[in-house]
Amino acid sequence: MIKIGVKFCGNCNPDIDTKKLFLNLRNGLKESIEFVYWEQDAYEILLVLNGCNVACAEHPIFMGTSIIIAGETLDYVSIIEEDLLLEIERKIEKLK
Amino acid sequence: MKTGQEYIESLKDLKTEVYFETAKIEPLVGHPLLQPHINAAAVTYDFAHDPLYEDLATTTSHLTGKKINRFTHIHQNKDDLVKKVKLLRLIAQQTGSCFQRCVGFDALNAVYSTTFDMDQKLGTDYHKRLVDYLLYVQENDLMIAGAMTDPKGDRGLGPSEQADPDLFVRIVEKNDKGIIIRGAKAHMTGMVNSHEMLIMPTGAMKDADKDYAVACAIPVDAPGIIHIFGRQTNDKRKFDEMDQGNTKYGIVGGECLTVLEDVFVPWNRVFMCGEYEFAGSLVERFATLHRQNYGGCKAGVSDVVTGATAAIAEYNGAAKASHIKDKLVEMIHLTETLYCCSIACSQEGGKLASGAYYPNALLGNVVKQNVTRYIYEIDRICQDIAGGFIATLPSEKDFNDEKLGGYIKKYFAGKADYPTEHRYRMARLIENMTGGTALVESMHGAGSPQAQRIMLLRSGNLLHKVKLAQKLAGITTDNLVK
């Protein structure tokens, strides 16, 4: 099972609900993906969830592939909040 | 790092002596007068353990390389300064109140850089003592009360000129083990639910004021210390639920008068002892660091007030009126202006000789000057939209009374889509957050408006502006205004 490390920004003034997004993502992919705390385990993909496009979350040193959510963007491409879940799932599927 | 619950448990080990209306408050934890402030401070601990908030609430110690609570950190770069502001906004959004821990945070940073400068010039070892103390604070994740404001007596006279010599905290004795201090610190935010206090002088001093130039760390329950808890607007409502408005976190920081009656401080906890020429610099640094905060925490509080205003407009059935929308826009504009200024003074901050980072003093003082005005305007708009019933509502007991409750629910109803209780609760929150003690805190917390204006004149580079004007006016450079 592939592992994805998860890191949140501090959520001081979020445009999107990153907690809800993450919980839905984890629930939808629980059969094929193990989500782990960014600081503890080794993982293949790093998912950084920023609440807005300032994207101020500090990134841990990571040599693998990262997926960056920053408000209504996925890897800097604009996507409305309602579609983010699906687009992240597609991205993960491609990277598997 | 402590959790919120571990912080609360740690307070139970202290013997802090707190009085209210002549009676000693025992136990402190769980007492209705204090618990909201303890709850608010506990959030600063809990967020360090929450993956959703830890990016702001934690950082890495420059002393040990360990992960620490940000409130025990010395700023190492501009990002640290920015993240401090964001953290304060975040916690204020979640508490709607003062969570108190920034004062000690700022005191640690101010004393850290000032003791470094003192040691460089005087050959003292204050900075090493401070670093040792900081390690202790970080290791135990302590809450420190920043203790600067003296009672001050006759404001036209200096510390050594007062009729009563104790109106500024002073050294009354030095011996081979340490010093003994006497006096009081006023308006002490979070003091009664802190572990330690960091005493600092309250202003610039002269040679005659040597005995008043003192900085040191003391446990809040050290022998000789008592705390007299301050009154707040409607504080007896802390014994109610709905009528408090903000049931869990209360308002402002649970301030007190801290009396220091011949308190012993060992030398390893003394960071200034008579070096009056550094008192002004220490005060200026603390003031700037603390004024930097206000576009963070007050923006967070104003986020809640703006949300409450939009909600009450909806409950009142007035949300669609164009003037309501326009006023909400004004509230957002004022709030983000406060935030802009805190971010700006952080981004324009710089490095001090100690290696610590420090906000831009001019912009930091602009932040606080704006707070003394904009919060009043934000709260005025909120009260305008909410309506007068926030000040005339019957009591919670009557609301819940079998005979009277029905009338209150009937005659204080708003839009039929919402229960009267929602309108009642929101009105109480607005009353709590926009009046009385909460407003005065915006005026005088981190220094009164005139203190900022003095700093604005000093940091404003007026001569540079005169030169600009003279050059464009064609006035020769050998005849500049001095």
Coordinates of C-alpha atoms in Angstrom, one line a residue:
Chain A
M1 CA 0.0 0.0 0.0
I2 CA 1.4 3.4 -1.0
K3 CA 2.0 5.9 1.8
I4 CA 1.3 9.6 1.6
G5 CA 2.7 12.1 4.1
V6 CA 0.3 14.9 5.0
K7 CA 1.2 18.4 6.1
F8 CA -1.2 21.2 6.8
C9 CA -0.6 25.0 6.9
G10 CA -1.6 26.7 10.1
N11 CA -5.1 27.6 8.8
C12 CA -5.1 31.2 10.1
N13 CA -7.5 32.5 7.4
P14 CA -8.4 29.5 5.1
D15 CA -10.3 29.9 1.8
I16 CA -11.0 26.2 1.7
D17 CA -11.7 23.6 4.4
T18 CA -8.5 21.5 4.3
K19 CA -9.5 19.3 7.2
K20 CA -12.8 18.3 5.4
L21 CA -10.9 17.8 2.2
F22 CA -8.3 15.5 3.8
L23 CA -10.9 13.5 5.7
N24 CA -12.9 12.9 2.5
L25 CA -9.7 12.0 0.6
R26 CA -8.7 9.5 3.3
N27 CA -12.1 8.0 3.4
G28 CA -12.3 7.7 -0.4
L29 CA -8.8 6.1 -0.8
K30 CA -8.6 4.0 2.4
E31 CA -8.4 0.7 0.5
S32 CA -5.3 1.8 -1.5
I33 CA -3.5 4.6 0.3
E34 CA -2.2 4.9 3.8
F35 CA -2.0 8.5 5.0
V36 CA 0.7 9.2 7.6
Y37 CA 1.9 12.2 9.6
W38 CA 4.5 14.1 7.7
E39 CA 7.0 14.0 10.6
Q40 CA 7.0 10.3 11.5
D41 CA 6.9 7.7 8.7
A42 CA 8.6 7.3 5.4
Y43 CA 6.3 7.9 2.5
E44 CA 6.3 8.0 -1.3
I45 CA 4.2 11.2 -1.8
L46 CA 4.0 14.4 0.2
L47 CA 0.6 16.1 0.3
V48 CA 0.7 19.7 1.5
L49 CA -2.6 21.3 2.3
N50 CA -2.6 25.1 2.4
G51 CA -5.9 26.9 3.2
C52 CA -5.2 29.8 0.9
N53 CA -2.9 30.7 -2.0
V54 CA -0.3 32.3 0.3
A55 CA 0.8 28.7 0.7
C56 CA 2.9 29.4 3.8
A57 CA 3.1 25.8 5.1
E58 CA 6.8 24.9 5.7
H59 CA 7.7 22.0 3.6
P60 CA 9.7 19.2 5.2
I61 CA 12.8 18.2 3.3
F62 CA 11.5 15.6 0.8
M63 CA 13.0 14.3 -2.3
G64 CA 9.9 12.5 -3.7
T65 CA 6.8 13.9 -5.4
S66 CA 4.8 16.5 -3.7
I67 CA 1.2 17.5 -4.3
I68 CA 0.6 21.1 -3.3
I69 CA -2.9 22.4 -2.5
A70 CA -3.0 26.1 -2.0
G71 CA -6.6 27.4 -1.6
E72 CA -8.5 26.6 -4.8
T73 CA -5.4 25.4 -6.6
L74 CA -3.7 22.1 -7.2
D75 CA 0.0 22.4 -8.0
Y76 CA -0.7 26.0 -8.9
V77 CA -3.6 25.2 -11.3
S78 CA -6.9 26.8 -10.4
I79 CA -9.6 24.3 -9.4
I80 CA -12.8 25.2 -7.5
E81 CA -13.1 23.7 -4.0
E82 CA -15.9 21.3 -5.0
D83 CA -13.6 19.6 -7.6
L84 CA -10.4 19.5 -5.6
L85 CA -11.1 16.1 -4.1
L86 CA -11.6 14.4 -7.4
E87 CA -8.6 16.1 -9.0
I88 CA -6.3 15.1 -6.1
E89 CA -7.5 11.5 -6.4
R90 CA -6.7 11.6 -10.1
K91 CA -3.3 13.0 -9.5
I92 CA -2.6 10.3 -6.9
E93 CA -3.8 7.6 -9.3
K94 CA -1.3 8.9 -11.9
L95 CA 1.5 8.8 -9.5
K96 CA 0.8 5.3 -8.1
Chain B
M1 CA 5.5 20.3 24.6
K2 CA 2.6 20.4 27.0
T3 CA -0.9 19.8 25.9
G4 CA -3.7 22.1 27.1
Q5 CA -4.7 19.6 29.8
E6 CA -1.1 19.2 31.0
Y7 CA -0.8 23.0 31.2
I8 CA -4.0 23.1 33.3
E9 CA -2.7 20.3 35.5
S10 CA 0.6 22.1 36.0
L11 CA -1.3 25.2 37.4
K12 CA -2.6 23.0 40.2
D13 CA 0.9 22.5 41.5
L14 CA 1.4 26.2 42.0
K15 CA 0.5 28.1 45.2
T16 CA -0.4 31.3 43.4
E17 CA -2.1 33.7 45.9
V18 CA -5.0 35.5 44.1
Y19 CA -7.6 37.6 45.8
F20 CA -11.0 38.9 44.5
E21 CA -13.4 41.0 46.7
T22 CA -11.3 40.3 49.8
A23 CA -11.4 36.5 49.4
K24 CA -8.5 34.3 48.3
I25 CA -9.5 32.3 45.2
E26 CA -9.0 28.6 45.9
P27 CA -8.5 26.6 43.9
L28 CA -7.6 28.7 40.9
V29 CA -8.3 26.0 38.3
G30 CA -12.0 25.6 37.9
H31 CA -13.0 28.9 39.5
P32 CA -15.6 30.6 37.3
L33 CA -13.7 34.0 37.4
L34 CA -10.5 32.5 36.1
Q35 CA -11.4 29.4 34.1
P36 CA -12.2 31.2 30.9
H37 CA -8.8 32.8 30.8
I38 CA -7.2 29.4 31.6
N39 CA -9.2 27.9 28.8
A40 CA -8.0 30.5 26.3
A41 CA -4.3 30.0 27.3
A42 CA -4.7 26.3 27.1
V43 CA -5.5 26.7 23.4
T44 CA -1.9 28.0 22.8
Y45 CA -0.8 24.5 24.1
D46 CA -3.3 22.4 22.3
F47 CA -2.7 23.9 18.9
A48 CA 0.9 22.8 19.1
H49 CA -0.3 19.2 19.0
D50 CA -3.0 19.7 16.3
P51 CA -1.8 18.8 12.7
L52 CA -4.1 21.5 11.5
Y53 CA -2.4 24.3 13.3
E54 CA 1.1 23.1 14.3
D55 CA 2.8 24.8 11.3
L56 CA 2.1 28.1 13.1
A57 CA 2.0 26.9 16.7
T58 CA 5.4 25.2 16.7
T59 CA 8.9 25.8 15.5
T60 CA 12.5 24.7 16.0
S61 CA 14.5 26.0 18.9
H62 CA 17.7 27.7 17.8
L63 CA 19.2 26.6 21.1
T64 CA 18.5 22.9 21.0
G65 CA 17.2 22.0 17.6
K66 CA 14.1 20.5 19.2
K67 CA 10.5 21.2 18.2
I68 CA 9.0 23.8 20.6
N69 CA 5.9 25.7 21.2
R70 CA 6.3 29.0 19.2
F71 CA 5.4 31.0 22.3
T72 CA 8.8 30.1 23.8
H73 CA 10.8 30.9 20.7
I74 CA 13.3 33.7 19.8
H75 CA 12.6 34.9 16.3
Q76 CA 15.3 33.8 13.9
N77 CA 14.1 35.3 10.6
K78 CA 11.3 37.3 9.1
D79 CA 9.2 34.2 8.5
D80 CA 9.2 33.8 12.3
L81 CA 7.8 37.3 12.7
V82 CA 5.1 36.7 10.1
K83 CA 4.1 33.4 11.5
K84 CA 3.8 34.9 14.9
V85 CA 1.2 37.3 13.5
K86 CA -0.7 34.5 11.7
L87 CA -0.7 32.4 14.9
L88 CA -2.2 35.2 16.9
R89 CA -4.9 35.8 14.4
L90 CA -5.7 32.1 14.3
I91 CA -6.0 31.7 18.1
A92 CA -8.0 34.9 18.4
Q93 CA -10.4 33.6 15.7
Q94 CA -10.9 30.4 17.8
T95 CA -11.2 32.0 21.2
G96 CA -12.6 35.5 20.4
S97 CA -10.6 36.6 23.4
C98 CA -7.1 37.3 24.7
F99 CA -5.1 34.1 25.2
Q100 CA -2.4 36.1 27.1
R101 CA 0.7 34.2 26.1
C102 CA 2.1 36.7 23.7
V103 CA 3.2 39.1 26.5
G104 CA 5.8 36.7 27.9
F105 CA 6.8 35.7 24.4
D106 CA 7.6 39.3 23.6
A107 CA 9.3 39.8 27.0
L108 CA 11.6 36.9 26.3
N109 CA 12.5 38.3 22.9
A110 CA 13.1 41.8 24.2
V111 CA 15.2 40.7 27.1
Y112 CA 17.2 38.2 24.9
S113 CA 18.4 40.9 22.5
T114 CA 18.9 43.6 25.2
T115 CA 21.0 41.4 27.5
F116 CA 23.2 40.5 24.5
D117 CA 23.8 44.3 23.9
M118 CA 24.5 44.9 27.6
D119 CA 27.1 42.1 27.8
Q120 CA 28.8 43.4 24.6
K121 CA 29.1 46.9 26.1
L122 CA 29.5 46.2 29.8
G123 CA 31.2 42.7 30.0
T124 CA 28.3 41.4 32.1
D125 CA 26.9 37.8 31.8
Y126 CA 23.2 38.6 31.7
H127 CA 22.7 37.1 28.2
K128 CA 24.1 33.7 29.3
R129 CA 21.7 33.8 32.3
L130 CA 18.8 34.6 30.0
V131 CA 19.8 31.8 27.6
D132 CA 19.9 29.3 30.5
Y133 CA 16.5 30.6 31.6
L134 CA 15.1 30.3 28.1
L135 CA 16.3 26.7 27.9
Y136 CA 14.3 26.0 31.1
V137 CA 11.2 27.8 29.7
Q138 CA 11.4 25.8 26.4
E139 CA 12.1 22.5 28.1
N140 CA 9.1 22.9 30.4
D141 CA 6.9 24.8 27.9
L142 CA 6.2 27.4 30.5
M143 CA 3.7 30.3 30.3
I144 CA 5.5 33.5 31.1
A145 CA 3.7 36.7 32.1
G146 CA 5.5 39.8 30.7
A147 CA 5.6 42.2 33.6
M148 CA 6.4 45.7 32.5
T149 CA 3.8 48.3 33.6
D150 CA 4.5 49.9 37.0
P151 CA 1.7 51.8 38.8
K152 CA 3.7 55.1 38.1
G153 CA 2.1 57.4 40.6
D154 CA 2.6 61.0 39.6
R155 CA 3.1 60.7 35.8
G156 CA 5.0 64.0 35.8
L157 CA 7.7 62.5 38.0
G158 CA 10.3 59.8 37.4
P159 CA 10.7 56.7 39.5
S160 CA 13.1 58.1 42.0
E161 CA 11.1 61.4 42.4
Q162 CA 7.9 59.8 43.6
A163 CA 6.6 60.6 47.1
D164 CA 6.2 56.8 47.6
P165 CA 9.4 55.1 46.4
D166 CA 7.5 51.8 45.7
L167 CA 5.5 53.1 42.8
F168 CA 8.0 51.6 40.4
V169 CA 9.5 48.2 41.1
R170 CA 12.9 48.7 42.7
I171 CA 15.8 46.8 44.1
V172 CA 15.8 47.2 47.9
E173 CA 18.7 44.9 48.7
K174 CA 21.6 43.1 47.0
N175 CA 23.5 40.4 48.6
D176 CA 25.7 37.5 47.6
K177 CA 22.8 35.3 46.8
G178 CA 20.7 37.7 44.8
I179 CA 18.5 40.7 45.0
I180 CA 15.3 41.7 46.8
I181 CA 12.7 43.7 45.0
R182 CA 9.6 45.7 46.0
G183 CA 6.8 47.4 44.2
A184 CA 3.9 46.3 42.0
K185 CA 3.1 45.6 38.4
A186 CA -0.3 46.7 37.1
H187 CA -2.8 45.4 34.5
M188 CA -0.9 42.0 34.4
T189 CA -2.4 40.0 31.6
G190 CA -2.5 36.2 32.2
M191 CA -0.4 36.6 35.4
V192 CA -2.7 34.5 37.6
N193 CA -2.6 31.5 35.3
S194 CA 1.1 31.7 34.3
H195 CA 4.0 29.8 35.7
E196 CA 6.5 32.6 35.9
M197 CA 6.7 36.4 35.4
L198 CA 9.5 38.2 33.6
I199 CA 9.9 41.6 35.2
M200 CA 11.1 44.6 33.1
P201 CA 11.5 48.3 33.8
T202 CA 8.6 50.4 32.6
G203 CA 10.4 53.3 30.8
A204 CA 13.7 55.0 30.0
M205 CA 15.6 55.9 33.2
K206 CA 18.3 58.3 34.5
D207 CA 21.3 57.7 36.8
A208 CA 19.1 58.6 39.9
D209 CA 16.7 55.7 38.9
K210 CA 19.4 53.0 39.0
D211 CA 17.6 51.0 41.6
Y212 CA 14.5 50.9 39.4
A213 CA 16.4 49.5 36.4
V214 CA 15.7 45.8 37.1
A215 CA 14.8 42.8 34.9
C216 CA 14.4 39.4 36.4
A217 CA 12.4 36.2 36.3
I218 CA 10.2 35.0 39.3
P219 CA 7.7 32.2 39.8
V220 CA 4.2 33.7 40.1
D221 CA 3.8 32.0 43.5
A222 CA 7.2 33.1 45.0
P223 CA 7.0 34.2 48.7
G224 CA 6.0 37.8 49.0
I225 CA 3.8 37.9 45.9
I226 CA 0.1 38.4 45.9
H227 CA -2.2 39.1 43.0
I228 CA -5.4 41.2 43.3
F229 CA -7.7 40.2 40.4
G230 CA -9.3 43.0 38.4
R231 CA -12.9 43.6 37.8
Q232 CA -14.3 43.3 34.2
T233 CA -17.5 44.5 32.7
N234 CA -20.3 42.1 33.8
D235 CA -17.8 39.8 35.5
K236 CA -20.4 38.3 37.8
R237 CA -21.9 36.8 34.6
K238 CA -19.0 34.4 34.6
F239 CA -21.3 32.4 37.0
D240 CA -23.9 32.2 34.3
E241 CA -23.7 30.5 30.9
M242 CA -25.5 32.3 28.0
D243 CA -25.3 35.7 29.6
Q244 CA -21.4 35.5 29.5
G245 CA -21.5 35.8 25.7
N246 CA -18.3 34.0 25.3
T247 CA -18.9 31.2 27.7
K248 CA -15.6 29.3 27.3
Y249 CA -13.0 32.0 26.8
G250 CA -14.4 35.2 28.5
I251 CA -13.0 38.6 27.5
V252 CA -9.5 40.0 27.5
G253 CA -6.8 38.5 29.7
G254 CA -8.0 38.3 33.3
E255 CA -5.8 41.1 34.4
C256 CA -4.6 41.7 38.0
L257 CA -2.4 43.9 40.2
T258 CA 0.7 42.0 41.2
V259 CA 2.2 43.1 44.5
L260 CA 5.9 42.3 45.1
E261 CA 6.5 42.7 48.8
D262 CA 10.3 42.1 49.3
V263 CA 10.6 39.3 46.8
F264 CA 14.0 37.4 46.6
V265 CA 15.4 36.7 43.2
P266 CA 18.6 34.7 42.9
W267 CA 21.4 36.1 40.7
N268 CA 21.0 33.5 37.9
R269 CA 17.5 35.0 37.3
V270 CA 18.5 38.6 37.3
F271 CA 19.0 40.1 33.8
M272 CA 19.4 43.8 34.6
C273 CA 20.5 45.3 37.9
G274 CA 21.1 49.0 37.8
E275 CA 22.1 49.4 34.1
Y276 CA 19.6 52.2 33.7
E277 CA 21.1 53.2 30.3
F278 CA 19.6 50.0 28.8
A279 CA 16.1 50.4 30.3
G280 CA 14.8 52.6 27.4
S281 CA 16.1 50.2 24.8
L282 CA 14.5 47.2 26.5
V283 CA 11.2 49.0 26.8
E284 CA 11.2 50.1 23.2
R285 CA 11.9 46.6 22.0
F286 CA 9.2 45.0 24.1
A287 CA 6.8 47.7 23.0
T288 CA 7.5 47.2 19.3
L289 CA 7.3 43.4 19.6
H290 CA 4.0 43.7 21.5
R291 CA 2.5 46.3 19.2
Q292 CA 3.3 44.1 16.2
N293 CA 0.8 41.6 17.6
Y294 CA -2.3 43.7 17.5
G295 CA -3.0 43.4 13.8
G296 CA -2.9 39.6 14.4
C297 CA -5.0 39.1 17.5
K298 CA -7.3 42.0 17.0
A299 CA -7.8 41.0 13.4
G300 CA -8.8 37.5 14.6
V301 CA -11.2 39.0 17.2
S302 CA -12.6 41.3 14.6
D303 CA -13.1 38.3 12.3
V304 CA -15.5 37.0 14.9
V305 CA -17.2 40.3 15.5
T306 CA -17.7 40.7 11.7
G307 CA -19.1 37.1 11.6
A308 CA -21.4 37.9 14.5
T309 CA -22.6 41.1 12.8
A310 CA -23.4 39.2 9.6
A311 CA -25.3 36.6 11.6
I312 CA -27.3 39.0 13.7
A313 CA -28.3 40.9 10.6
E314 CA -29.6 37.7 9.2
Y315 CA -31.4 36.8 12.4
N316 CA -32.9 40.3 12.4
G317 CA -34.1 39.9 8.8
A318 CA -32.0 42.8 7.6
A319 CA -29.1 41.0 5.9
K320 CA -30.2 41.9 2.4
A321 CA -30.3 45.7 3.0
S322 CA -27.5 47.4 0.9
H323 CA -26.3 49.5 3.8
I324 CA -25.8 46.4 5.9
K325 CA -23.6 44.9 3.2
D326 CA -21.7 48.2 2.8
K327 CA -21.0 48.3 6.6
L328 CA -19.8 44.7 6.6
V329 CA -17.4 45.6 3.8
E330 CA -16.2 48.5 6.0
M331 CA -15.6 46.0 8.8
I332 CA -13.6 43.7 6.6
H333 CA -11.6 46.6 5.2
L334 CA -10.7 47.9 8.7
T335 CA -9.8 44.4 9.9
E336 CA -7.5 43.6 6.9
T337 CA -5.9 47.0 7.3
L338 CA -4.9 46.1 10.8
Y339 CA -3.6 42.8 9.5
C340 CA -1.7 44.4 6.6
C341 CA 0.2 46.5 9.0
S342 CA 1.3 43.7 11.2
I343 CA 2.4 41.7 8.2
A344 CA 4.3 44.7 6.9
C345 CA 6.1 45.4 10.1
S346 CA 7.1 41.8 10.2
Q347 CA 8.3 41.6 6.6
E348 CA 10.2 44.9 7.1
G349 CA 11.8 43.6 10.3
G350 CA 15.5 43.1 10.7
K351 CA 18.3 41.3 12.5
L352 CA 19.7 42.5 15.8
A353 CA 23.3 42.0 17.1
S354 CA 22.1 39.0 19.1
G355 CA 20.9 37.3 15.9
A356 CA 17.3 37.7 16.9
Y357 CA 14.8 39.3 14.5
Y358 CA 12.8 42.3 15.4
P359 CA 9.9 44.0 13.7
N360 CA 10.1 47.4 12.0
A361 CA 9.5 49.8 14.9
L362 CA 7.8 52.6 12.9
L363 CA 5.3 50.2 11.3
G364 CA 4.8 48.2 14.5
N365 CA 3.7 51.4 16.2
V366 CA 1.4 52.2 13.3
V367 CA -0.3 48.9 13.9
K368 CA -1.2 49.7 17.5
Q369 CA -2.1 53.3 16.7
N370 CA -4.6 51.9 14.2
V371 CA -6.0 49.5 16.7
T372 CA -6.8 52.3 19.2
R373 CA -9.1 53.7 16.5
Y374 CA -10.3 50.9 14.1
I375 CA -11.5 48.5 16.8
Y376 CA -13.8 51.2 18.1
E377 CA -15.1 51.7 14.6
I378 CA -15.5 48.0 13.9
D379 CA -17.4 47.6 17.2
R380 CA -19.5 50.7 16.5
I381 CA -20.6 49.3 13.2
C382 CA -21.4 46.0 14.8
Q383 CA -23.6 47.6 17.5
D384 CA -25.2 49.8 14.8
I385 CA -26.3 46.7 12.9
A386 CA -27.1 44.5 15.9
G387 CA -29.6 46.9 17.4
G388 CA -30.2 48.2 20.9
F389 CA -31.5 45.0 22.3
I390 CA -28.0 43.8 22.9
A391 CA -28.0 46.2 25.8
T392 CA -31.5 45.6 27.1
L393 CA -32.0 41.8 26.9
P394 CA -33.5 40.2 30.0
S395 CA -31.4 37.7 31.9
E396 CA -30.6 34.1 31.1
K397 CA -32.5 33.1 34.2
D398 CA -35.7 34.8 32.9
F399 CA -35.1 33.4 29.4
N400 CA -35.2 29.9 30.9
D401 CA -38.0 30.6 33.4
E402 CA -41.2 28.7 33.0
K403 CA -43.4 31.8 33.3
L404 CA -41.2 34.5 31.8
G405 CA -39.3 32.5 29.2
G406 CA -42.2 32.3 26.8
Y407 CA -42.6 36.0 26.7
I408 CA -38.9 36.6 26.0
K409 CA -38.8 34.0 23.3
K410 CA -42.0 35.5 21.7
Y411 CA -41.1 39.2 21.9
F412 CA -37.3 38.9 21.1
A413 CA -37.9 36.7 18.1
G414 CA -36.4 37.8 14.8
K415 CA -36.7 36.1 11.4
A416 CA -38.9 33.0 11.8
D417 CA -36.2 30.7 10.3
Y418 CA -34.1 30.9 13.5
P419 CA -34.9 30.2 17.1
T420 CA -34.9 33.2 19.5
E421 CA -32.1 31.5 21.5
H422 CA -29.7 32.0 18.5
R423 CA -30.5 35.7 18.4
Y424 CA -30.1 35.9 22.2
R425 CA -26.8 34.1 22.2
M426 CA -25.4 36.1 19.3
A427 CA -26.5 39.4 21.0
R428 CA -24.7 38.4 24.2
L429 CA -21.5 37.5 22.3
I430 CA -21.7 41.0 20.6
E431 CA -22.3 42.7 23.9
N432 CA -19.4 40.9 25.4
M433 CA -16.9 41.5 22.6
T434 CA -17.7 45.1 21.7
G435 CA -18.1 46.9 25.0
G436 CA -16.6 47.8 28.3
T437 CA -13.3 46.1 29.2
A438 CA -12.8 44.6 25.7
L439 CA -12.7 48.1 24.1
V440 CA -10.5 49.7 26.7
E441 CA -7.9 46.9 26.1
S442 CA -7.7 48.0 22.5
M443 CA -6.9 51.5 23.6
H444 CA -4.3 50.9 26.3
G445 CA -3.0 47.4 25.8
A446 CA 0.7 47.5 24.6
G447 CA 0.8 51.2 25.5
S448 CA -1.6 54.1 25.2
P449 CA -1.9 56.0 21.9
Q450 CA 0.4 58.8 22.9
A451 CA 3.2 56.3 23.5
Q452 CA 2.9 55.2 19.9
R453 CA 2.9 58.8 18.6
I454 CA 6.1 59.5 20.4
M455 CA 7.6 56.5 18.7
L456 CA 6.2 57.6 15.3
L457 CA 7.8 61.0 15.6
R458 CA 11.1 59.4 16.7
S459 CA 11.1 56.8 13.9
G460 CA 9.3 58.8 11.2
N461 CA 12.5 60.3 9.7
L462 CA 11.0 63.8 9.5
L463 CA 14.3 65.4 8.4
H464 CA 14.5 63.2 5.4
K465 CA 11.0 64.3 4.4
V466 CA 12.0 68.0 4.8
K467 CA 15.0 67.5 2.6
L468 CA 12.8 65.9 -0.1
A469 CA 10.5 69.0 0.0
Q470 CA 13.4 71.5 0.0
K471 CA 15.1 69.8 -3.0
L472 CA 11.9 69.9 -5.0
A473 CA 11.3 73.5 -4.0
G474 CA 14.7 74.5 -5.3
I475 CA 16.1 75.4 -1.9
T476 CA 19.9 75.2 -1.8
T477 CA 21.4 72.3 0.3
D478 CA 23.5 74.7 2.5
N479 CA 20.3 76.0 4.1
L480 CA 18.5 72.9 5.3
V481 CA 16.1 72.9 8.2
K482 CA 17.8 71.2 11.1

